Coordinates of C-alpha atoms in Angstrom, one line a residue:
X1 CA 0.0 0.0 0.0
X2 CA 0.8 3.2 -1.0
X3 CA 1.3 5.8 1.9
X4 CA -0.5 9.1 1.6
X5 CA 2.4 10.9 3.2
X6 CA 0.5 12.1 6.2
X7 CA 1.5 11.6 9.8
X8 CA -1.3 10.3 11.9
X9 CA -1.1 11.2 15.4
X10 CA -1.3 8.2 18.1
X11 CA -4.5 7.1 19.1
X12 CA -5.5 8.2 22.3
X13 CA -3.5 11.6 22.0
X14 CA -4.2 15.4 21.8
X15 CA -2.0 17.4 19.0
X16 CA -0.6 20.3 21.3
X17 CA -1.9 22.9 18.6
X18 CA -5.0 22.1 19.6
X19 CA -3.7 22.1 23.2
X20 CA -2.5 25.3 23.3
X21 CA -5.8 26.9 21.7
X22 CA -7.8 25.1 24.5
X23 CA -5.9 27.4 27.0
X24 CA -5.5 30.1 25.5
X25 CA -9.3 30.4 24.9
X26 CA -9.7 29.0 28.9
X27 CA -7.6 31.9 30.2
X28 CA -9.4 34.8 27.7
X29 CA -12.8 33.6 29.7
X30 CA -11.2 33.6 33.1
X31 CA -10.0 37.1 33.1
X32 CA -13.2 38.2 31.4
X33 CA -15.1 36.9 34.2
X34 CA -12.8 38.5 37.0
X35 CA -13.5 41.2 35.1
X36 CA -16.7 41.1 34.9
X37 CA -17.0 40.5 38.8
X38 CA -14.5 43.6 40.0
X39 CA -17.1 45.7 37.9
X40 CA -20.0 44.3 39.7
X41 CA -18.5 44.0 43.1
X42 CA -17.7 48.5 42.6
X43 CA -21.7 48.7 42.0
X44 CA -23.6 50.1 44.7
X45 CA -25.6 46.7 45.3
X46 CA -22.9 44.9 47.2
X47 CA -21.8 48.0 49.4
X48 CA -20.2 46.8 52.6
X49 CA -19.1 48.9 55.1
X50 CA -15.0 49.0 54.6
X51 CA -13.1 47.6 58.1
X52 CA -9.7 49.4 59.0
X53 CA -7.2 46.9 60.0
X54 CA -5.8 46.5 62.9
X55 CA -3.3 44.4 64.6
X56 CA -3.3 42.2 67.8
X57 CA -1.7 39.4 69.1
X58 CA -2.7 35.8 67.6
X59 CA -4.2 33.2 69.6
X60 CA -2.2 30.8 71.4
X61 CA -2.8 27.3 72.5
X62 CA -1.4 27.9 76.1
X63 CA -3.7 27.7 79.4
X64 CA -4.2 31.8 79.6
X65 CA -5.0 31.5 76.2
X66 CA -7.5 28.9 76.7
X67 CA -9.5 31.2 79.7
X68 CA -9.6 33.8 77.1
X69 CA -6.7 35.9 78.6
X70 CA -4.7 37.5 76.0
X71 CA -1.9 39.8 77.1
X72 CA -0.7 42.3 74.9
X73 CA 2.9 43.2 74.4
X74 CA 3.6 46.7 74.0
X75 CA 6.8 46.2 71.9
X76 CA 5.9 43.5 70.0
X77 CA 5.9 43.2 66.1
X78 CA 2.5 45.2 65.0
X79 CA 2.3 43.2 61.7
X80 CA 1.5 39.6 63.2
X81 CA -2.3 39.1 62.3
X82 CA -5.4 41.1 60.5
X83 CA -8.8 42.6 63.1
X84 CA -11.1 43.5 60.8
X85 CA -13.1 44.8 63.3
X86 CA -15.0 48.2 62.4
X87 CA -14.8 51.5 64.0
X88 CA -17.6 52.0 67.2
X89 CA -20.8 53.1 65.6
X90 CA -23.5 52.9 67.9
X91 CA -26.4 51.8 65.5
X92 CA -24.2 48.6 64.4
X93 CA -22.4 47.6 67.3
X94 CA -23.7 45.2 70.0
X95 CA -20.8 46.3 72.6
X96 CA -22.4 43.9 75.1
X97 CA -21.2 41.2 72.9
X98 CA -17.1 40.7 73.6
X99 CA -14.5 39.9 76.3
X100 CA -11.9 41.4 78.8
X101 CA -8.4 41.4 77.2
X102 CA -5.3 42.0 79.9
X103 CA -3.3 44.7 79.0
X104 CA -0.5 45.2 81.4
X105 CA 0.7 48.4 79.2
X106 CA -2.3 50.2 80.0
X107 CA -2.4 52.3 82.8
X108 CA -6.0 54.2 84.9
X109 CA -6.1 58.1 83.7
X110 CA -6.1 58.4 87.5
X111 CA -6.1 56.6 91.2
X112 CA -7.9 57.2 94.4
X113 CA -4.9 59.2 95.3
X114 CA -4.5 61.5 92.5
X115 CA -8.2 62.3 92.3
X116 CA -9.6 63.8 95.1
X117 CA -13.1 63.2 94.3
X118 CA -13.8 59.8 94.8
X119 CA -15.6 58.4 98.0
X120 CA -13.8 56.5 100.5
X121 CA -16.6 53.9 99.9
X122 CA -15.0 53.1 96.4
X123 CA -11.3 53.9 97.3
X124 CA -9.9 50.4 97.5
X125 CA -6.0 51.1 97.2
X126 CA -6.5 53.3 99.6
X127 CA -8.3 51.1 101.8
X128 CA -5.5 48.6 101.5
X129 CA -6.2 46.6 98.5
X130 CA -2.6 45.1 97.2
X131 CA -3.5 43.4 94.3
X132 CA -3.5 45.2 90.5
X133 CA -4.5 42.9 87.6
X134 CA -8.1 44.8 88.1
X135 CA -6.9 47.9 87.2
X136 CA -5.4 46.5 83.5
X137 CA -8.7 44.7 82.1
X138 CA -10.2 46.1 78.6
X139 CA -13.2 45.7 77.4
X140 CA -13.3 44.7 73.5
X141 CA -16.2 44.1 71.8
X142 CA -16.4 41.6 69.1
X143 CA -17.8 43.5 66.2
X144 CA -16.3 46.7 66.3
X145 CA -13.4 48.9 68.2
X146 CA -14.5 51.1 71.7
X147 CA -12.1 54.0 71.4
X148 CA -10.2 54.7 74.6
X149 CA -11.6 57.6 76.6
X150 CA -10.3 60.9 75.7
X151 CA -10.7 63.4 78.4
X152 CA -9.4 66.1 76.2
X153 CA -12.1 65.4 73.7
X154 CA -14.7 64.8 76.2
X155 CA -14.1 68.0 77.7
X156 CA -14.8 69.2 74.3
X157 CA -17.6 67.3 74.1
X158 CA -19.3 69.0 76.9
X159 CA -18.0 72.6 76.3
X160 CA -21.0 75.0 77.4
X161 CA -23.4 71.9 78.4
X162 CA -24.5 70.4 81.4
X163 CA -23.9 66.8 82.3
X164 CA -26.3 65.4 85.1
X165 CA -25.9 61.7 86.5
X166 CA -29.6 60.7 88.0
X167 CA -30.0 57.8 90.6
X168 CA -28.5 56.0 93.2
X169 CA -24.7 55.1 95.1
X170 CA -24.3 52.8 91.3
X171 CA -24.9 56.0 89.6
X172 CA -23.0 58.1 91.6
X173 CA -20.0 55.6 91.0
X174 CA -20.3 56.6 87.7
X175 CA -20.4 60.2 88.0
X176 CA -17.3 60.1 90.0
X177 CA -15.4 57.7 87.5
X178 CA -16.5 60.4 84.9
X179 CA -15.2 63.4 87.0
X180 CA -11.5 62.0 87.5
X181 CA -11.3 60.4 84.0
X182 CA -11.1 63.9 82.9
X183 CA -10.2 65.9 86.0
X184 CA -6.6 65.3 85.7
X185 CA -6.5 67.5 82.4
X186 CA -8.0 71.2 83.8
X187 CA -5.8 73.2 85.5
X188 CA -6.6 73.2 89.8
X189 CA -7.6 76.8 89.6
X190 CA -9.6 75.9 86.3
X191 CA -12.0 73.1 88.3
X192 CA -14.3 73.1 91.0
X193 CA -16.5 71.0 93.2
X194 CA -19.3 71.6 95.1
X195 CA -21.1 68.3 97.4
X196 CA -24.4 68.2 97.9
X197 CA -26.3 66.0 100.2
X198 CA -28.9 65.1 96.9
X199 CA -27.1 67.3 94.0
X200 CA -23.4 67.7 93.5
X201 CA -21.5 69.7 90.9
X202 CA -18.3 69.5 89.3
X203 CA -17.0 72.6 86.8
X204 CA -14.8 72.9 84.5
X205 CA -14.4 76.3 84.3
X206 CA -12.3 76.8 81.0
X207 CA -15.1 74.6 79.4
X208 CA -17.8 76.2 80.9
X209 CA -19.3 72.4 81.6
X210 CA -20.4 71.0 84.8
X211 CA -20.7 67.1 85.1
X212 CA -23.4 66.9 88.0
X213 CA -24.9 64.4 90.0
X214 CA -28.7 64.0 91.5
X215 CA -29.3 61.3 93.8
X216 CA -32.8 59.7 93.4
X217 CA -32.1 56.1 94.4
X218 CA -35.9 55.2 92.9
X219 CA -36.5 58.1 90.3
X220 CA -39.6 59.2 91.9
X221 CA -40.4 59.8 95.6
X222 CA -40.3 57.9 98.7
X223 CA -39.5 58.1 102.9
X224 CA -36.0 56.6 102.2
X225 CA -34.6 59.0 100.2
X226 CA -32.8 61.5 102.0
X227 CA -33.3 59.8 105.7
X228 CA -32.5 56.2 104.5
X229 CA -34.7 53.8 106.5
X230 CA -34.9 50.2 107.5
X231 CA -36.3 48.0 104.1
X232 CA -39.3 47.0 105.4
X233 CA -40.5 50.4 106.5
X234 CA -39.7 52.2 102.9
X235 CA -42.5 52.9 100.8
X236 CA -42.7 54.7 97.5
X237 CA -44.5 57.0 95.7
X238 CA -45.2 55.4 92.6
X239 CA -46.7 58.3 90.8
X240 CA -44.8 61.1 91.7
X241 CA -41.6 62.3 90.5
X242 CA -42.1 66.5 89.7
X243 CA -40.6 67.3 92.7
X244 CA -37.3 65.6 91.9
X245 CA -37.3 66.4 88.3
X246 CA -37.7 69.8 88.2
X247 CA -34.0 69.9 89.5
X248 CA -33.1 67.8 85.7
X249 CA -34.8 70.7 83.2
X250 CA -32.6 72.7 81.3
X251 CA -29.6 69.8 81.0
X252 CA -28.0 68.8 77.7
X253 CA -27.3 65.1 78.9
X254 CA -29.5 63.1 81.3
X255 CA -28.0 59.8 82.1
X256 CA -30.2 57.6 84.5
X257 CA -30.4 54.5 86.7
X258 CA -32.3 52.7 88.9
X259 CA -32.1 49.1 89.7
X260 CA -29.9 48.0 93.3
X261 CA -32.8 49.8 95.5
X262 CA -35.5 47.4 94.3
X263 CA -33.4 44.8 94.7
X264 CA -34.4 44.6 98.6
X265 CA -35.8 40.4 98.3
X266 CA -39.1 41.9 100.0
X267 CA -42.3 42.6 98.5
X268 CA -42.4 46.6 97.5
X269 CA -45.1 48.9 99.3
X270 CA -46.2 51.6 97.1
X271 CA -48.2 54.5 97.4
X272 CA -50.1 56.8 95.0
X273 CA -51.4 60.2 96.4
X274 CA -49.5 61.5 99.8
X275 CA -47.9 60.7 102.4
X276 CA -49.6 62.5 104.6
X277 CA -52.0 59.8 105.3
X278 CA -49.3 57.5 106.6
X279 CA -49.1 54.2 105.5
X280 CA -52.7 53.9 105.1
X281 CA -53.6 53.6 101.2
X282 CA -50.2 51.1 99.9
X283 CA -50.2 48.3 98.4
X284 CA -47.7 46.0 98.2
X285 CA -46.2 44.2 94.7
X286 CA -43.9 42.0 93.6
X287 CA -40.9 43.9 92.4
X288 CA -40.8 44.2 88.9
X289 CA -44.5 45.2 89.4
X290 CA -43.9 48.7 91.2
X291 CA -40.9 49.0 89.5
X292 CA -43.3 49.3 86.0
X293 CA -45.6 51.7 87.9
X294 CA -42.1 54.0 88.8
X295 CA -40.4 53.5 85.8
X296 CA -44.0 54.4 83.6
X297 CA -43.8 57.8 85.6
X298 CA -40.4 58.5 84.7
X299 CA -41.0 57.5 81.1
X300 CA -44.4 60.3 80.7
X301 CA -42.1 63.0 82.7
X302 CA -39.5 62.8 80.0
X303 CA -42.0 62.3 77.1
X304 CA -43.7 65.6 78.5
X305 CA -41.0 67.5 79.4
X306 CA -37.8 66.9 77.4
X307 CA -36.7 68.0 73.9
X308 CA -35.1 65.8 72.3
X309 CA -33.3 68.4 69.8
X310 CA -31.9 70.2 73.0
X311 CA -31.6 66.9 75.4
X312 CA -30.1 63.8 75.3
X313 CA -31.3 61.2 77.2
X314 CA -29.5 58.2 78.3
X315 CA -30.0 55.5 80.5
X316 CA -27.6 53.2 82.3
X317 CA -28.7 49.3 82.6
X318 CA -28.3 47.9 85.8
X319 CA -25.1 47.0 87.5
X320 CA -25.0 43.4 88.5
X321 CA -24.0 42.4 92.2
X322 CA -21.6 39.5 92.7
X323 CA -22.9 38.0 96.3
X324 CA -23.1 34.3 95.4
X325 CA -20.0 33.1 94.5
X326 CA -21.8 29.9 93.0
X327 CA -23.0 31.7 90.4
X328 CA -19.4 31.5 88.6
X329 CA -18.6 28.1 90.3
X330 CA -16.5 28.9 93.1
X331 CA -18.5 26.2 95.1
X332 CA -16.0 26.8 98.4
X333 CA -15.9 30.9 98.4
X334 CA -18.1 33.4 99.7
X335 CA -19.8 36.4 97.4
X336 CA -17.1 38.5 95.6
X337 CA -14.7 37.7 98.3
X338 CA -10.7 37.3 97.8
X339 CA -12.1 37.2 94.0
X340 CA -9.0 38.4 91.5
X341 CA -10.2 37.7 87.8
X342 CA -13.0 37.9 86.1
X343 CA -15.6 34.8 85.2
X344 CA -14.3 33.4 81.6
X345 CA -17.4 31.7 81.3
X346 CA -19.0 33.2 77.8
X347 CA -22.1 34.9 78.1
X348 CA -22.1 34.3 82.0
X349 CA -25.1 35.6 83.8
X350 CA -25.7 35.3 87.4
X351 CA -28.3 35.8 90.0
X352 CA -27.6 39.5 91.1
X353 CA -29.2 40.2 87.8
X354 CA -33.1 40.1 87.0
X355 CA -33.9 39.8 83.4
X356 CA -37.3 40.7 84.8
X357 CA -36.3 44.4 85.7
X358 CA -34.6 44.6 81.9
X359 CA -37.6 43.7 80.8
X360 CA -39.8 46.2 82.2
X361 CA -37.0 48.9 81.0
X362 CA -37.0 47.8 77.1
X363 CA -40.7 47.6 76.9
X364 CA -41.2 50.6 78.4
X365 CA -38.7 52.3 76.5
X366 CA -39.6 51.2 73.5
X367 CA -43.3 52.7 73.3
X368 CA -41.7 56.4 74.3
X369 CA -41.8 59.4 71.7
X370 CA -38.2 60.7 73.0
X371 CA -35.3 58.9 72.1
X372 CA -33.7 57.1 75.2
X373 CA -30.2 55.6 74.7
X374 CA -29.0 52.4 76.5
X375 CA -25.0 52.6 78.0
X376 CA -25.5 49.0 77.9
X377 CA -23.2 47.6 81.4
X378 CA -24.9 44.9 82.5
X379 CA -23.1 41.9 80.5
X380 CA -19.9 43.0 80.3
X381 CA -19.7 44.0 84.1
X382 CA -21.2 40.5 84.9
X383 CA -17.5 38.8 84.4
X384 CA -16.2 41.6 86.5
X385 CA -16.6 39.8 90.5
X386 CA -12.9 41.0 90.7
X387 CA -13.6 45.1 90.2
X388 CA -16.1 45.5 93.2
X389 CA -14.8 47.1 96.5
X390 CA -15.5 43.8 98.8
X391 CA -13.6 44.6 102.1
X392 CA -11.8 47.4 101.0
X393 CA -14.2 50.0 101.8
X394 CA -16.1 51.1 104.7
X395 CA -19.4 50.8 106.6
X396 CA -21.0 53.0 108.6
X397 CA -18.6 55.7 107.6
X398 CA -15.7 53.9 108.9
X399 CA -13.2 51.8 107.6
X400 CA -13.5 48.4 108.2
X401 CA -10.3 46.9 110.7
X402 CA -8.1 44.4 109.9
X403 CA -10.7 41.5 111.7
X404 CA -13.3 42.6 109.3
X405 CA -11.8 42.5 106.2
X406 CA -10.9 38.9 107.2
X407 CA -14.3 38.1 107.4
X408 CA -15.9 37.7 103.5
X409 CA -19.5 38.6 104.9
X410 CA -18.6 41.9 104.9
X411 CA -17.7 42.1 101.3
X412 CA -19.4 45.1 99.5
X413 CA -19.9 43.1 96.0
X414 CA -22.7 45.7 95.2
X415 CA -20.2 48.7 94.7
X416 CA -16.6 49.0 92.7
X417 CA -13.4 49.8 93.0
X418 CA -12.4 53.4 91.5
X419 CA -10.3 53.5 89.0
X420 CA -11.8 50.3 87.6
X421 CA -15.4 48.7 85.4
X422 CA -17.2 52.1 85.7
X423 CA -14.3 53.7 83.6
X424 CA -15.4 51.1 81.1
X425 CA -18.9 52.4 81.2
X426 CA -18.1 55.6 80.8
X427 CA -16.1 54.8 78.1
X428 CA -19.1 53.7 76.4
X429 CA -21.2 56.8 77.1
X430 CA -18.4 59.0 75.5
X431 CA -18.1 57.0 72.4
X432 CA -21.8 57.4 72.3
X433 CA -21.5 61.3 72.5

């Protein structure tokens, strides 16, 4: 047979011409298609809000590591891992949702020695407290950054306004945490305090600001306000609240409370009308019950009386108490006693919190014509049983002795240590601002 003179290729074989066309014509379509993707992805429809980067230290498989203590390293090499976290905007971030990171860099803007405003009640390095780690927890939420307080800025913040703290010892923990965060910035002849038995005043003169504080354990009335009283004898005035309010008109920033008061385990006597007839007329409810009828009053006095284009109103949710040490599994200790870090347990919630009571405030809230904004504290100071005063504090205006300390039934787990978690709320309120 006569060949044709044509090489036939192997059976079972590609030609590479036809190889080559294959990928060039594969690799034409795929960067048409990444094309076509970066165009759609720069369209409006897929908008996402850009994160700035930021760096921390990675997660390590050690034991401090694994109770979700992370210590940062001030000179360590900033380039070691990618937070995507976004910057604090109030409307997107849940800042109850996160952990305490231990930063032994970071130092309190102040102590109980340096500022001279703070209560003996909450000075607990004064008072003999030796340990520290407290003092270096931060609070980082999961979503987004909480930018460090600035008292520079929040002095700017308040220039020509008036900042008034409303409600009980909790509140006025706060107030002073607020007073020395920034404090320690105004020149001595530049500041000013004046103590009141109900309303005190800080100024900052330079600023023309005051940051104030009113104390209305309940909000409205009752016999236990001024001349505290045993429990069981206190009544209040369910209805009635114009008397202490007229004292909150004309302020830029209104930040409230009112939870520990209630908390009294007894059934609450209330009263509508006045007290001039005695005890005849209460009636007594379970808690959360009167605390409705109270917190419904202070809801229609703001509604009627504040504008919201000249007022902000904010209100602070309650501030757990650490006095059953079971709740965080310490089986063998006593209430917040001796206690040195906080619970690592996610999401931990314990009994010196009623879900009841937060209840009450978000319904209530919700049906309101004037804004009200939360300063959301109740989570994140849940993990805190190491930040209250406990023994180092005092009782009956006097310091307790060296006998009483040692005993952890007089540990003051309601109230905390200053510097310490109520700079963190604050924090929160000035990012807010």
């Amino acid at each position: 047979m006569i060949s044709s003179g044509i090489m036939k290729p192997p059976r079972g074989k590609i030609p590479l011409p036809i190889i080559i066309i294959t990928t060039c014509v594969l690799v034409f379509v795929a960067i048409l298609y990444a094309e076509r993707l970066s165009f759609l992805s720069s369209k409006t429809i897929f908008r996402f809000k850009p994160c700035p980067r930021k760096t921390t230290k990675p997660k390590s498989s050690n034991k401090k590591a694994d109770e979700e203590v992370v210590v940062v390293n001030a000179n360590e090499n900033a380039s070691s891992w990618i937070d995507d976290r976004f910057d604090f905007d109030p409307e997107e971030c849940n800042v109850a949702n996160g952990k305490w990171v231990f930063n032994h860099s970071i130092r309190p803007f102040y102590s109980d020695i340096s500022c001279p405003y703070i209560d003996r009640q909450f000075s607990c390095v004064k008072n003999g407290r030796n340990d520290s780690d407290y003092l270096h927890w931060e609070w980082q939420p999961e979503d987004c950054t909480l930018p460090r307080f600035n008292p520079e800025l929040a002095l700017r913040k308040l220039r020509g306004k008036r900042l008034l703290f409303v409600g009980d010892s909790l509140q006025r923990n706060q107030w002073e945490s607020f007073v020395c965060l920034v404090e320690g910035v105004i020149p001595h002849k530049q500041k000013s305090m004046r103590l009141g038995r109900v309303h005190s005043v800080f100024k900052a003169k330079e600023y023309n600001a005051t940051i104030e504080f009113y104390w209305a354990p309940y909000l409205v009335e009752s016999n236990s306000d001024i001349d505290i009283i045993d429990v069981k004898k206190r009544i209040i005035k369910v209805d009635a609240i114009a008397e202490r309010a007229k004292n909150w008109t004309g302020v830029d920033i209104l930040v409230f409370n009112t939870y520990v008061w209630w908390m009294s385990g007894v059934r609450i006597k209330t009263l509508w009308g006045s007290f001039a007839n005695g005890q005849e007329g209460y009636e007594e409810f379970d808690t959360p019950i009167a605390y409705k009828l109270a917190f419904k009053t202070w809801a229609n006095w703001i509604d009627s009386t504040i504008n919201p284009n000249k007022t902000r109103v904010f209100f602070t949710t309650m501030s757990p108490t650490h006095t059953r040490s079971q709740d965080w599994g310490n089986m063998e200790g006593v209430k917040c006693f001796n206690e040195t870090k906080p619970v690592k347990n996610k999401k931990h919630w314990g009994t010196g919190s009623d879900k009841r009571i937060m209840s009450v405030v978000a319904k209530v809230v919700k049906k309101m014509k004037v804004p009200v904004t939360f300063i959301n504290i109740t989570q994140i100071s849940e993990y805190r049983i190491d930040g209250h005063s406990s023994v180092y504090t005092e009782t009956g205006g006097k310091l307790l002795t060296e006998e009483e300390r040692a005993d952890p039934q007089n540990a003051d787990c309601i109230h905390w240590c200053l510097p310490g978690v109520p700079d963190t709320w604050n924090q929160i309120l000035l990012a807010m601002l």
